[in-house]
PDB file of C-alpha atoms in Angstrom:
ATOM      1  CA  UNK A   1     -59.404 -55.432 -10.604  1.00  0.00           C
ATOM      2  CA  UNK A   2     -57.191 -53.070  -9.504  1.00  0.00           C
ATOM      3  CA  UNK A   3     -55.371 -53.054  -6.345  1.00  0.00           C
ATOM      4  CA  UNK A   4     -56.900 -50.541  -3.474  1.00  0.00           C
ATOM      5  CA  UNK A   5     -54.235 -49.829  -0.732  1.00  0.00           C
ATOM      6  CA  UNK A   6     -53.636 -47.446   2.125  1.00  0.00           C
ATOM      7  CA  UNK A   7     -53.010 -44.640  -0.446  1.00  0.00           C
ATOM      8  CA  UNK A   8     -56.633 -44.783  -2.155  1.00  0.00           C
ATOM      9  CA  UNK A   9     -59.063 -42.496  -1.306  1.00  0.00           C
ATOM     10  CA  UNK A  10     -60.266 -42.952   2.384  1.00  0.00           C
ATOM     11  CA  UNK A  11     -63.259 -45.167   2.869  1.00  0.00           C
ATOM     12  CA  UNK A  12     -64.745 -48.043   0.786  1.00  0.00           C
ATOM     13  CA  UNK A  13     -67.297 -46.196  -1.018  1.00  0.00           C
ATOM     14  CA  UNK A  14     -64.826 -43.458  -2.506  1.00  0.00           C
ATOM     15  CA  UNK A  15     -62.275 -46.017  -3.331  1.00  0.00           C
ATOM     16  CA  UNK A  16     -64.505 -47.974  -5.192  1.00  0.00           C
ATOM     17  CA  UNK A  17     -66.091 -44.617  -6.906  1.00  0.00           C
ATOM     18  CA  UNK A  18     -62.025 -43.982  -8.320  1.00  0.00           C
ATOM     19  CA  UNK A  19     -62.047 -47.209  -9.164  1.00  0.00           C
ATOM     20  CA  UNK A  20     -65.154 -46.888 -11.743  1.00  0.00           C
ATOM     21  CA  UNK A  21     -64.548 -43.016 -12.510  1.00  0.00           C
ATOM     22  CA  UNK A  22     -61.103 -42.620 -12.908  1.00  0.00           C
ATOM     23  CA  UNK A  23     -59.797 -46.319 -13.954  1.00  0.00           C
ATOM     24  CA  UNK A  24     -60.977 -47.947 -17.244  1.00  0.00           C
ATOM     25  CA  UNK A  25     -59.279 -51.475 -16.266  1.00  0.00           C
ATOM     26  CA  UNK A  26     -62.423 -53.328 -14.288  1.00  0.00           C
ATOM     27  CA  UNK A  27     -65.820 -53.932 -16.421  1.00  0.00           C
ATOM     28  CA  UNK A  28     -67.597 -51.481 -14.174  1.00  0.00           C
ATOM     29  CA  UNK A  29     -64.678 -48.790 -14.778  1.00  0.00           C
ATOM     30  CA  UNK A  30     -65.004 -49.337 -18.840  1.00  0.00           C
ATOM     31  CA  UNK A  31     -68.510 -49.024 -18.618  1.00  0.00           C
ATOM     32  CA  UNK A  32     -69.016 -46.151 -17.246  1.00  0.00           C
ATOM     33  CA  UNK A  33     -66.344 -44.659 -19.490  1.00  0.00           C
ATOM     34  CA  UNK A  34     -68.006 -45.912 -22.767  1.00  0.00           C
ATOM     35  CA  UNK A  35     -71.363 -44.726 -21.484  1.00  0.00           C
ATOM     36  CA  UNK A  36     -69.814 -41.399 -20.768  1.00  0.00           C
ATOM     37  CA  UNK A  37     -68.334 -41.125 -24.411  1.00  0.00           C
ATOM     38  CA  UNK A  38     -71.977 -41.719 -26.055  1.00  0.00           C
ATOM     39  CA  UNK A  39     -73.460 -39.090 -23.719  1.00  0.00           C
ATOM     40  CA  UNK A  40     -70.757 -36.803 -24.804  1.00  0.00           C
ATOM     41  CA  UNK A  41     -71.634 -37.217 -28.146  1.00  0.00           C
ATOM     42  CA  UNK A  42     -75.495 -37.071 -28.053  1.00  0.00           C
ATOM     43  CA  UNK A  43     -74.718 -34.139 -25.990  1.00  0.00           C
ATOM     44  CA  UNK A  44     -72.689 -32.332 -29.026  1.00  0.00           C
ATOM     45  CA  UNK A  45     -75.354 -33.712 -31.875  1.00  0.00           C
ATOM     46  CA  UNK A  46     -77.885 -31.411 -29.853  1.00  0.00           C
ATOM     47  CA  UNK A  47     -76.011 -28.637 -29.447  1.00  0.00           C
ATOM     48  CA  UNK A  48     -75.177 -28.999 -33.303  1.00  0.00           C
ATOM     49  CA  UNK A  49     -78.995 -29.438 -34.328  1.00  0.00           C
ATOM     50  CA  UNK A  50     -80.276 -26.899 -32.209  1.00  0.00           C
ATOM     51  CA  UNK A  51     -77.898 -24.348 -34.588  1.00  0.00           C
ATOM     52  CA  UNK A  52     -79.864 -25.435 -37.671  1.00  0.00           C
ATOM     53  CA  UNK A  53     -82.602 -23.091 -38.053  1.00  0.00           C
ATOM     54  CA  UNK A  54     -84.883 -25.090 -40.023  1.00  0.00           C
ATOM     55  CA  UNK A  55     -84.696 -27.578 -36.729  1.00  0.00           C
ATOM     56  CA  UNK A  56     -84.619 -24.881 -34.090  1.00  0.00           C
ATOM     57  CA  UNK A  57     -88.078 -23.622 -34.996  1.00  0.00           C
ATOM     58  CA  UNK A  58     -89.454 -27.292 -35.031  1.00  0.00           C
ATOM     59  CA  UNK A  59     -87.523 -29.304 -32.230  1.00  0.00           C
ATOM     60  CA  UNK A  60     -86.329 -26.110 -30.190  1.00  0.00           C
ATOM     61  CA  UNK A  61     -88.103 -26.924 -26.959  1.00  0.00           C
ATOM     62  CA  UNK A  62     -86.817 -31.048 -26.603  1.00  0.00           C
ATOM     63  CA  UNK A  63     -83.073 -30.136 -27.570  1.00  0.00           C
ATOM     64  CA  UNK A  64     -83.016 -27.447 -24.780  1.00  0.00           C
ATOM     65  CA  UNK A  65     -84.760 -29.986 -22.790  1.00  0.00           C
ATOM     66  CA  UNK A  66     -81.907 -32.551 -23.856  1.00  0.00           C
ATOM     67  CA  UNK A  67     -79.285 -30.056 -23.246  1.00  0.00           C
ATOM     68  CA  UNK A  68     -80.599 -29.408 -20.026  1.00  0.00           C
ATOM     69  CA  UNK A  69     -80.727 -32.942 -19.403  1.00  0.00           C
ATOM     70  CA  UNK A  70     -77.180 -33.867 -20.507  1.00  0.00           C
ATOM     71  CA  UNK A  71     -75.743 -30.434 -18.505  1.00  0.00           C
ATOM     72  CA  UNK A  72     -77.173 -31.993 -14.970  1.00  0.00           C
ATOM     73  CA  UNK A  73     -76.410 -35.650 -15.573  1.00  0.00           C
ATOM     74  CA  UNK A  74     -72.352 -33.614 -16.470  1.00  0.00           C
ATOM     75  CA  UNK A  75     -73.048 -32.189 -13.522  1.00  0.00           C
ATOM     76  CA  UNK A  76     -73.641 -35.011 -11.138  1.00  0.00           C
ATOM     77  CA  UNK A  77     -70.428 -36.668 -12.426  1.00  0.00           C
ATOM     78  CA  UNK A  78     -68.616 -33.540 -11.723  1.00  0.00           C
ATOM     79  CA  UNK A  79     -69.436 -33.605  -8.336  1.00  0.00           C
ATOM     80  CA  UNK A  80     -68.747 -37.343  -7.749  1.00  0.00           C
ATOM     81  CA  UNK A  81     -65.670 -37.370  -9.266  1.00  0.00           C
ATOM     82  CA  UNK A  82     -64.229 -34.065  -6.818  1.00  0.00           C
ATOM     83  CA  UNK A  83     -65.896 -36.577  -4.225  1.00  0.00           C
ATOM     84  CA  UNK A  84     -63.978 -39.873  -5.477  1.00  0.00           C
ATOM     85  CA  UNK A  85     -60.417 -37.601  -5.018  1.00  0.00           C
ATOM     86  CA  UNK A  86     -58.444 -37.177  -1.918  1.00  0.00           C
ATOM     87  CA  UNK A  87     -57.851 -33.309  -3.303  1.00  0.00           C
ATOM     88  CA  UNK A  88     -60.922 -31.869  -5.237  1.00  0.00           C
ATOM     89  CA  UNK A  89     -58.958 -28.689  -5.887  1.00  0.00           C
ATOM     90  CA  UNK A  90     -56.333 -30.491  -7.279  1.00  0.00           C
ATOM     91  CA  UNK A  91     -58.417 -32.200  -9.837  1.00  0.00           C
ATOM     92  CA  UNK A  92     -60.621 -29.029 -10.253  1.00  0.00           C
ATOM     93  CA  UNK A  93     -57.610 -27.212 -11.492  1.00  0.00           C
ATOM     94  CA  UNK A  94     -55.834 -30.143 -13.877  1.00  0.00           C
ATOM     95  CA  UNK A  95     -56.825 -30.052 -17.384  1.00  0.00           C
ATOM     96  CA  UNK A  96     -59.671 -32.872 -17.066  1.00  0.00           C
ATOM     97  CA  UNK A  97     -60.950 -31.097 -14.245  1.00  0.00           C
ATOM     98  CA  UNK A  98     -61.192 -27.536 -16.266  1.00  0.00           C
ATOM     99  CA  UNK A  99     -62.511 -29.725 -18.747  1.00  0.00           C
ATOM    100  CA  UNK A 100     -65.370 -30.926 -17.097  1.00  0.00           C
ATOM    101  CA  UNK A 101     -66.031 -27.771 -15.473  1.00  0.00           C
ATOM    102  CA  UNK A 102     -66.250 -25.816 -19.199  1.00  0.00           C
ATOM    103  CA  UNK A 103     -68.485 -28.473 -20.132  1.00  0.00           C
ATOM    104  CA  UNK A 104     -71.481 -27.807 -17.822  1.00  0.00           C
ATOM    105  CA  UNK A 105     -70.857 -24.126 -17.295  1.00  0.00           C
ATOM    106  CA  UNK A 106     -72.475 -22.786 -20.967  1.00  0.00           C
ATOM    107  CA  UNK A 107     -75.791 -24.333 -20.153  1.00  0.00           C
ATOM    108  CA  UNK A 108     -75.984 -22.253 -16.913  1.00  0.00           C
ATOM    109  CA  UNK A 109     -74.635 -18.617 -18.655  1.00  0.00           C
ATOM    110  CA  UNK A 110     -76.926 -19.458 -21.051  1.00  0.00           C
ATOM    111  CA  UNK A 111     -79.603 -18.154 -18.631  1.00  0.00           C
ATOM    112  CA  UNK A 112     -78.094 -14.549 -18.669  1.00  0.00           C
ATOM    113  CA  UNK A 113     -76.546 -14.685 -21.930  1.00  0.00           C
ATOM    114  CA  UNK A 114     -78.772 -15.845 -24.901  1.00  0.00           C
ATOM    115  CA  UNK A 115     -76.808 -18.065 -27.107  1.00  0.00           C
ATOM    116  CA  UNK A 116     -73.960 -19.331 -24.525  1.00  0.00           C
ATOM    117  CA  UNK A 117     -75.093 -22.929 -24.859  1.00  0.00           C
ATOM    118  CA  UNK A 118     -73.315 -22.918 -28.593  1.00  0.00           C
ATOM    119  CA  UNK A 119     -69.811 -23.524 -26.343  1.00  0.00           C
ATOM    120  CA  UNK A 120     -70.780 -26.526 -24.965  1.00  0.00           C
ATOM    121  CA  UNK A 121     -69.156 -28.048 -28.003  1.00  0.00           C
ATOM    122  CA  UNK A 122     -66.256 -27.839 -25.834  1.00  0.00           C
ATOM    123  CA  UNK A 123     -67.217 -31.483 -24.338  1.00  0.00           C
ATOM    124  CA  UNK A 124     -65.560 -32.929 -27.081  1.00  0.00           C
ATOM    125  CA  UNK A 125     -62.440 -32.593 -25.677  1.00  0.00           C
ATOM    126  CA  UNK A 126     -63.571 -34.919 -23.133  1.00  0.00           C
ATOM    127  CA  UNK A 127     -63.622 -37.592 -25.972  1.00  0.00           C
ATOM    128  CA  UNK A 128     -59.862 -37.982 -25.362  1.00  0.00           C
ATOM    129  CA  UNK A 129     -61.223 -40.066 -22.699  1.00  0.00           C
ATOM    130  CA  UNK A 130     -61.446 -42.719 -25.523  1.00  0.00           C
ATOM    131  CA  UNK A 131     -57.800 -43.595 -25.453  1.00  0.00           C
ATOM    132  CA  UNK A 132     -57.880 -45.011 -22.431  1.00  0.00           C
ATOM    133  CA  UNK A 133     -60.947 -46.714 -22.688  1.00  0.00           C
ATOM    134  CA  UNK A 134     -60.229 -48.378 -26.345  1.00  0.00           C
ATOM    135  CA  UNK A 135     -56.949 -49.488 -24.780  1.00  0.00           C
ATOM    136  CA  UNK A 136     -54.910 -46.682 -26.616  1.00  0.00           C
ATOM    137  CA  UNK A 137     -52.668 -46.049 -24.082  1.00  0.00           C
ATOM    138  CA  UNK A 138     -49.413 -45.790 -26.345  1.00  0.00           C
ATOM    139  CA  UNK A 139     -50.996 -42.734 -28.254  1.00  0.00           C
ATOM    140  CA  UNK A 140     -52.240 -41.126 -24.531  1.00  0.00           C
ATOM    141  CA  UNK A 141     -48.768 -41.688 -23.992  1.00  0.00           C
ATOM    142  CA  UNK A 142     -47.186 -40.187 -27.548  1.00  0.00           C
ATOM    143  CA  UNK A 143     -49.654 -36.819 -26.364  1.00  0.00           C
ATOM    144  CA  UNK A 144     -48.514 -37.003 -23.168  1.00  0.00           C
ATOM    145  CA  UNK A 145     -44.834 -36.686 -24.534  1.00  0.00           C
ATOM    146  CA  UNK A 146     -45.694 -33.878 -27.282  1.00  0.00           C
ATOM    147  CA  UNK A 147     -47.254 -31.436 -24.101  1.00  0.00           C
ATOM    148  CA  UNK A 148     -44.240 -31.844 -22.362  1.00  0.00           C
ATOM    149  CA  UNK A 149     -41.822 -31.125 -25.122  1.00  0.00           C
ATOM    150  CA  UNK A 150     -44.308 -27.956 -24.995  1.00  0.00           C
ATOM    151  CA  UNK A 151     -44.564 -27.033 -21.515  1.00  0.00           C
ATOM    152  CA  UNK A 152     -39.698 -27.509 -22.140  1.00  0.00           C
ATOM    153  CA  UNK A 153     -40.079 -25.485 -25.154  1.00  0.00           C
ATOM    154  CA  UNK A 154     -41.880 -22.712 -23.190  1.00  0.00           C
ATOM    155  CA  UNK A 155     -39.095 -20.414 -22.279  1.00  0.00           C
ATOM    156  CA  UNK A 156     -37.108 -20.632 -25.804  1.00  0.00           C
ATOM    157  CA  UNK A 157     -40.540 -20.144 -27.662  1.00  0.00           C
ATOM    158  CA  UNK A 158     -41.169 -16.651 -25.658  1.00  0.00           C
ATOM    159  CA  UNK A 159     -37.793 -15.578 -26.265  1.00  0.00           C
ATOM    160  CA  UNK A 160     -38.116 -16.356 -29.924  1.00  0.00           C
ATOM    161  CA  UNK A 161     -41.807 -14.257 -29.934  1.00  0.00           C
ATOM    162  CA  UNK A 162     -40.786 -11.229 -28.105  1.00  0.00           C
ATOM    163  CA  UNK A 163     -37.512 -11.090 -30.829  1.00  0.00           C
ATOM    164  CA  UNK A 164     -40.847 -11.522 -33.482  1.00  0.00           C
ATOM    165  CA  UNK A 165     -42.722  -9.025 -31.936  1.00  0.00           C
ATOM    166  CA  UNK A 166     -39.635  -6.224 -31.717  1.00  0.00           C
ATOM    167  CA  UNK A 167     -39.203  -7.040 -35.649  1.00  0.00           C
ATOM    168  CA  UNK A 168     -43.102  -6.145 -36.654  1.00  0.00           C
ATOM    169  CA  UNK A 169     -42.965  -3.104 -34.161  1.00  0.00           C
ATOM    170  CA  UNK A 170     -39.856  -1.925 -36.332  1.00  0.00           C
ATOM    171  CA  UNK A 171     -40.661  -3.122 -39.628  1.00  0.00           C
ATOM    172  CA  UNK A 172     -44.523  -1.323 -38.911  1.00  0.00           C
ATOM    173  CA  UNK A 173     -43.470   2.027 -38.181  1.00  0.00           C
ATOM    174  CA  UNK A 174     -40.956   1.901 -40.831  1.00  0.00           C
ATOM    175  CA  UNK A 175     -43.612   1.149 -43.177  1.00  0.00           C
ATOM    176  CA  UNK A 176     -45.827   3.781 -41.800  1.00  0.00           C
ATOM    177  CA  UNK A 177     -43.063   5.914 -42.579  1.00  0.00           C
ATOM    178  CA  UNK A 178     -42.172   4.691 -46.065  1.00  0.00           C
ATOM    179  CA  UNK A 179     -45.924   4.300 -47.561  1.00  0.00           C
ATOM    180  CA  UNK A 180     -48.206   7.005 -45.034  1.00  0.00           C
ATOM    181  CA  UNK A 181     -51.866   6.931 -44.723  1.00  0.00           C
ATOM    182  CA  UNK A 182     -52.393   7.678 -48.968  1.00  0.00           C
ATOM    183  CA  UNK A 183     -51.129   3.991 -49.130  1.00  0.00           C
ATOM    184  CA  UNK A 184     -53.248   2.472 -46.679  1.00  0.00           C
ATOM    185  CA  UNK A 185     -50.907   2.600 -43.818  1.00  0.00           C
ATOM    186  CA  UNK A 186     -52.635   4.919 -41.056  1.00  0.00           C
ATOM    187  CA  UNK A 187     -50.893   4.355 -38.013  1.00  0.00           C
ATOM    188  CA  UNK A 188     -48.451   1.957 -36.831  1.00  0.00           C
ATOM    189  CA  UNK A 189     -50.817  -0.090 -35.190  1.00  0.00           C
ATOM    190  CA  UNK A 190     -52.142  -0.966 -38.541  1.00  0.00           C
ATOM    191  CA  UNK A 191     -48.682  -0.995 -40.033  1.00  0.00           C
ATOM    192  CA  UNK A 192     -47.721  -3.786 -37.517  1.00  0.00           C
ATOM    193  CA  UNK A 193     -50.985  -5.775 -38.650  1.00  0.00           C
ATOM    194  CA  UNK A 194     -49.495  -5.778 -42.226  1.00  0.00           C
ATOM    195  CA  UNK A 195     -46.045  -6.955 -40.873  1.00  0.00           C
ATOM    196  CA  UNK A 196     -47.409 -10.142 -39.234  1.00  0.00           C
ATOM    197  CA  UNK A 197     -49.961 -10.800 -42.039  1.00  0.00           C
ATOM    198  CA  UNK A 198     -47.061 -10.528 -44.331  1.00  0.00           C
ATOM    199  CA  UNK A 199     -44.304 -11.973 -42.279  1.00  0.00           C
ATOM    200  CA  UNK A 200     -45.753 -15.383 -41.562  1.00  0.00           C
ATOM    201  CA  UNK A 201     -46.452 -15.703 -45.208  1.00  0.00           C
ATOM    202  CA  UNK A 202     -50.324 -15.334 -44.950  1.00  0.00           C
ATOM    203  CA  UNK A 203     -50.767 -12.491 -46.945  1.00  0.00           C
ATOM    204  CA  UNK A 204     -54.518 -11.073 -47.032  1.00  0.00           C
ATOM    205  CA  UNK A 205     -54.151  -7.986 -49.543  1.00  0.00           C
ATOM    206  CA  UNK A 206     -56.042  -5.514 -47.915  1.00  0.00           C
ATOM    207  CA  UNK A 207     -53.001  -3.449 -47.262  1.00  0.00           C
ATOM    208  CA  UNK A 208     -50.294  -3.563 -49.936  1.00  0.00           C
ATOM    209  CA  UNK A 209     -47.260  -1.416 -50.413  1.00  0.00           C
ATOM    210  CA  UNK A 210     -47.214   1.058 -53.302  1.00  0.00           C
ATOM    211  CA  UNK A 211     -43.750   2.414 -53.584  1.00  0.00           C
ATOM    212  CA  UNK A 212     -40.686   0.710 -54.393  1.00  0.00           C
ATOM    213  CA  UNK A 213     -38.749   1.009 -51.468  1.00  0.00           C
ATOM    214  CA  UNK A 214     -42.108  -0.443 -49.790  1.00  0.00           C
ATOM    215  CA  UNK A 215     -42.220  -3.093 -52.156  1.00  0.00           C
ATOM    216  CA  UNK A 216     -38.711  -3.812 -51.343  1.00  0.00           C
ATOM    217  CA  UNK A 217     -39.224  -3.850 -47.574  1.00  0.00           C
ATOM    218  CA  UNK A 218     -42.143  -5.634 -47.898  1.00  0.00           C
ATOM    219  CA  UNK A 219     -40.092  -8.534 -49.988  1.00  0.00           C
ATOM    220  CA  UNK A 220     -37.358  -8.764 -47.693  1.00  0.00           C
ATOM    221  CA  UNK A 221     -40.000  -8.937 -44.843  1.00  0.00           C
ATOM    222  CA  UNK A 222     -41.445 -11.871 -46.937  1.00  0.00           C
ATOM    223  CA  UNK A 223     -38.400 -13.738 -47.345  1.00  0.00           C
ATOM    224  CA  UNK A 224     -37.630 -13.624 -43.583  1.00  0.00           C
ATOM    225  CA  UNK A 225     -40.998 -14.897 -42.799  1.00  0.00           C
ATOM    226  CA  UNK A 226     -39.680 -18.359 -44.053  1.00  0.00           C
ATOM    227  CA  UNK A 227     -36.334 -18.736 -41.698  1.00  0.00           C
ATOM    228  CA  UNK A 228     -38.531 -17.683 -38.699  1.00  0.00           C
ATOM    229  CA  UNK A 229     -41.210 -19.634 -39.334  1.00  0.00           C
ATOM    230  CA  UNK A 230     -38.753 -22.415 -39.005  1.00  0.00           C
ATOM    231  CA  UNK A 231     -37.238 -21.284 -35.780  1.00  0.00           C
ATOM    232  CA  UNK A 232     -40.328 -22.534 -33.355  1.00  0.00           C
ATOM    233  CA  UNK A 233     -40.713 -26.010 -35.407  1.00  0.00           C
ATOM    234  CA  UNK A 234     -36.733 -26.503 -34.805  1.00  0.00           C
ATOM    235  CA  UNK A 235     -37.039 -25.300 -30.858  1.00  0.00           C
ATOM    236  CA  UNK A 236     -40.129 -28.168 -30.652  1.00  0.00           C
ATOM    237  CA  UNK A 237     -38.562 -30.963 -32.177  1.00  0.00           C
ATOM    238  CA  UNK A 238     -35.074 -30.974 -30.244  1.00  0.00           C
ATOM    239  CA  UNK A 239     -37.268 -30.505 -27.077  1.00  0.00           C
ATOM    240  CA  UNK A 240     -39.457 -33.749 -28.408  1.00  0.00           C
ATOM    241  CA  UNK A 241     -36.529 -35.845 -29.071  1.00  0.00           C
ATOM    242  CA  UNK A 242     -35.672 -35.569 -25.911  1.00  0.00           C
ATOM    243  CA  UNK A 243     -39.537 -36.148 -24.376  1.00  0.00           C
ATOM    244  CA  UNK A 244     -39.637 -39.300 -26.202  1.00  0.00           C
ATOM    245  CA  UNK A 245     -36.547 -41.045 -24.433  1.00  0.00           C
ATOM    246  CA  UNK A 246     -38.711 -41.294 -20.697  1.00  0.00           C
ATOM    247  CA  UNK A 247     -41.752 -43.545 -21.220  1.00  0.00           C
ATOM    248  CA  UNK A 248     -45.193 -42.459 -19.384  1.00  0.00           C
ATOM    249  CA  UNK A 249     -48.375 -44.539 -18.061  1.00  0.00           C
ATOM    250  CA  UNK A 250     -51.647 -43.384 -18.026  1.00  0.00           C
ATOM    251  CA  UNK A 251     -52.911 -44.395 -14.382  1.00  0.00           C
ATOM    252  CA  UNK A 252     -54.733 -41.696 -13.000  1.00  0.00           C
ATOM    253  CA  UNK A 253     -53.624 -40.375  -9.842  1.00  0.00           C
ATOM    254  CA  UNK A 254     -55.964 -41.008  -6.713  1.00  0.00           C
ATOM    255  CA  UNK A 255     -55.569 -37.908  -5.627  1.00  0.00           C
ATOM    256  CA  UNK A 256     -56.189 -35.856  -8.151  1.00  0.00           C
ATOM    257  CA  UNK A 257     -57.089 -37.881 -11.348  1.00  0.00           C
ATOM    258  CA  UNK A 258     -53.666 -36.992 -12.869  1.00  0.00           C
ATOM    259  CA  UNK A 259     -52.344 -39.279 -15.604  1.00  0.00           C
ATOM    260  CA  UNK A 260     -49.161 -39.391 -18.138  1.00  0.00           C
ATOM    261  CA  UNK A 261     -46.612 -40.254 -15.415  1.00  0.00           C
ATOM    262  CA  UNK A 262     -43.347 -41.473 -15.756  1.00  0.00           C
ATOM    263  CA  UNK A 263     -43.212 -45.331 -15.940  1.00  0.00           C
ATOM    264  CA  UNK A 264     -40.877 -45.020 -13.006  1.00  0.00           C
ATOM    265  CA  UNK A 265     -42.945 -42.262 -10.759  1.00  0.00           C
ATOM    266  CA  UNK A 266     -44.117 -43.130  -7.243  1.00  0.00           C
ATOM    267  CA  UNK A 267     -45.675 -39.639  -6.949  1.00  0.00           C
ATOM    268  CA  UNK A 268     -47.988 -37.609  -8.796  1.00  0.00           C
ATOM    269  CA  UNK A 269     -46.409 -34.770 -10.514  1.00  0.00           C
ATOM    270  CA  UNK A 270     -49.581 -32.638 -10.308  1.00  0.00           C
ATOM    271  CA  UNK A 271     -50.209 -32.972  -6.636  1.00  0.00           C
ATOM    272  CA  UNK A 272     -47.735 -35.351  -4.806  1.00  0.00           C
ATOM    273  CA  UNK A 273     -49.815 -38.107  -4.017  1.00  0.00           C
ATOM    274  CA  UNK A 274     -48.465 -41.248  -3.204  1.00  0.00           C
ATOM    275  CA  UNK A 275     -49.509 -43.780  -6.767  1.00  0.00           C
ATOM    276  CA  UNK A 276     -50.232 -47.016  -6.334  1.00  0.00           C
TER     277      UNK A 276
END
C-alpha cells in the first residue's frame, strides 16, 4: 500500500483514485491497470476488423457499436484521472496525458470526417503502460534514459540538419544546373528531392543523372551520404552514455502523473510537485 501524505491529492476520495489510476503497486492499482491493457487491445482488434471489408459489410454496425463503447468507457477514465491530479493541465499536456486524449478524440471526428476512427490505433501506445504493471520497471527506466539522451541531443542534432539541409539546397540546384529538365530535373525543388533520396543512401530511381559530370556529382553525393549518416548516431550515443550514469524510478507524480524521475528527485520535473 502506498504511503498517502500531506502532498497527495487533497481529500480521501482523490487520493485513493491516484492510488488505483496512477500506481500499479496495491492489488486494486494492478487491476485496474491490467484491465485497462485488455480494453486497449479489444479496442485496437475492432478498429483492425472493422478495416477488413469482407467483415465491415457483415459486423459493421456492432464494431462501431464497440468502438463507441470502448471511446466513452476511454473517456470516463480520462476525466477521472485529470480529477485524481492536483494539476489537470499538467497531466493534460505530458505525454500520457496527450496520449489519452488522441485516443478518444478519432471516434468523435469521426462524426464530421468519415473514416477518422482508423487513428484510434494510436491507443497502443498506451500499452507502454505494461511495464509498469508486469513489474518492468528497469526497461521504463532504460526508455526513460534513451528520451533524455534525445531531448540533450536536441540542439547538436538541429545544427547537424540545417548543415544537411544547406548541402541538398546546393547540391539540388547544382544538379538542376548540370542535368536540366531533358534529364528529369525540372526545378530545384525537385532537384533537392533527388539529393536527399540519394544522399541518405535510399535511392528510388525515378530521377537519375544522365551526364557524366552528373554521374560524378551524384557519386560523390553518395559517398557522403555514409559519413553523415553517421554524424546523428555518434551525437546520440555520447549523449546516452552520459543518460545512463543517473538512475530513474517510475513513480508517477501526484500532481501530474509524471514518471522517470531521478532516483534522488524530491520534485517533479514536469510540474514541481512535491513526490512522495
Amino acid at each position: 500500500m502506498s504511503r498517502i501524505t500531506e502532498q497527495s491529492p487533497a481529500g480521501g476520495i482523490r487520493a485513493r483514485m491516484h492510488e488505483i489510476i496512477f500506481e500499479a503497486d496495491t492489488p486494486a492499482g494492478k487491476a485496474f491497470d491490467v484491465g485497462l491493457l485488455w480494453t486497449i487491445l479489444f479496442s485496437i482488434a475492432a478498429v483492425m476488423l472493422e478495416s477488413v471489408a469482407s467483415v465491415r459489410e457483415q459486423f459493421g454496425f456492432e464494431l462501431r457499436a464497440l468502438e463507441w463503447g470502448f471511446t466513452v468507457l476511454f473517456t470516463v477514465e480520462y476525466v477521472l484521472r485529470l480529477i485524481a491530479v492536483r494539476r489537470p493541465l499538467a497531466y493534460a499536456t505530458s505525454f500520457f496525458g496527450l496520449v489519452d486524449l488522441l485516443a478518444i478524440l478519432p471516434t468523435f471526428l469521426s462524426l464530421f470526417f468519415p473514416g477518422a476512427q482508423s487513428l484510434l490505433v494510436v491507443r497502443v501506445v498506451r500499452m507502454l503502460r505494461v511495464f509498469r504493471v508486469l513489474k518492468l520497471a528497469h526497461l521504463l527506466g532504460q526508455a526513460e534514459v534513451l528520451m533524455t539522451a534525445l531531448r540533450a541531443s536536441r540542439p547538436k542534432i538541429i545544427v547537424f540538419l540545417g548543415a544537411v539541409l544547406t548541402i541538398v539546397v546546393i547540391m539540388g540546384s547544382v544538379m538542376y544546373l548540370v542535368e536540366g529538365p531533358e534529364n528529369g530535373f525540372d526545378n530545384i525543388p525537385r532537384s533537392m528531392y533527388w539529393a536527399i533520396v540519394t544522399m541518405t543512401t535510399v535511392g528510388f530511381g525515378d530521377i537519375t543523372p544522365k551526364t557524366v559530370m552528373g554521374q560524378f556529382i551524384a557519386s560523390v553525393l553518395m559517398v557522403m551520404g555514409y559519413g553523415i549518416l553517421a554524424v546523428p548516431t555518434g551525437i546520440v550515443s555520447v549523449e546516452l552514455a552520459a543518460a545512463t550514469r543517473h538512475g530513474v524510478n517510475t513513480q508517477a507524480c501526484p500532481g501530474c502523473g509524471t514518471q522517470g524521475h531521478d532516483l534522488d528527485a524530491k520534485f517533479c520535473k514536469n510540474c514541481g510537485h512535491a513526490l512522495y
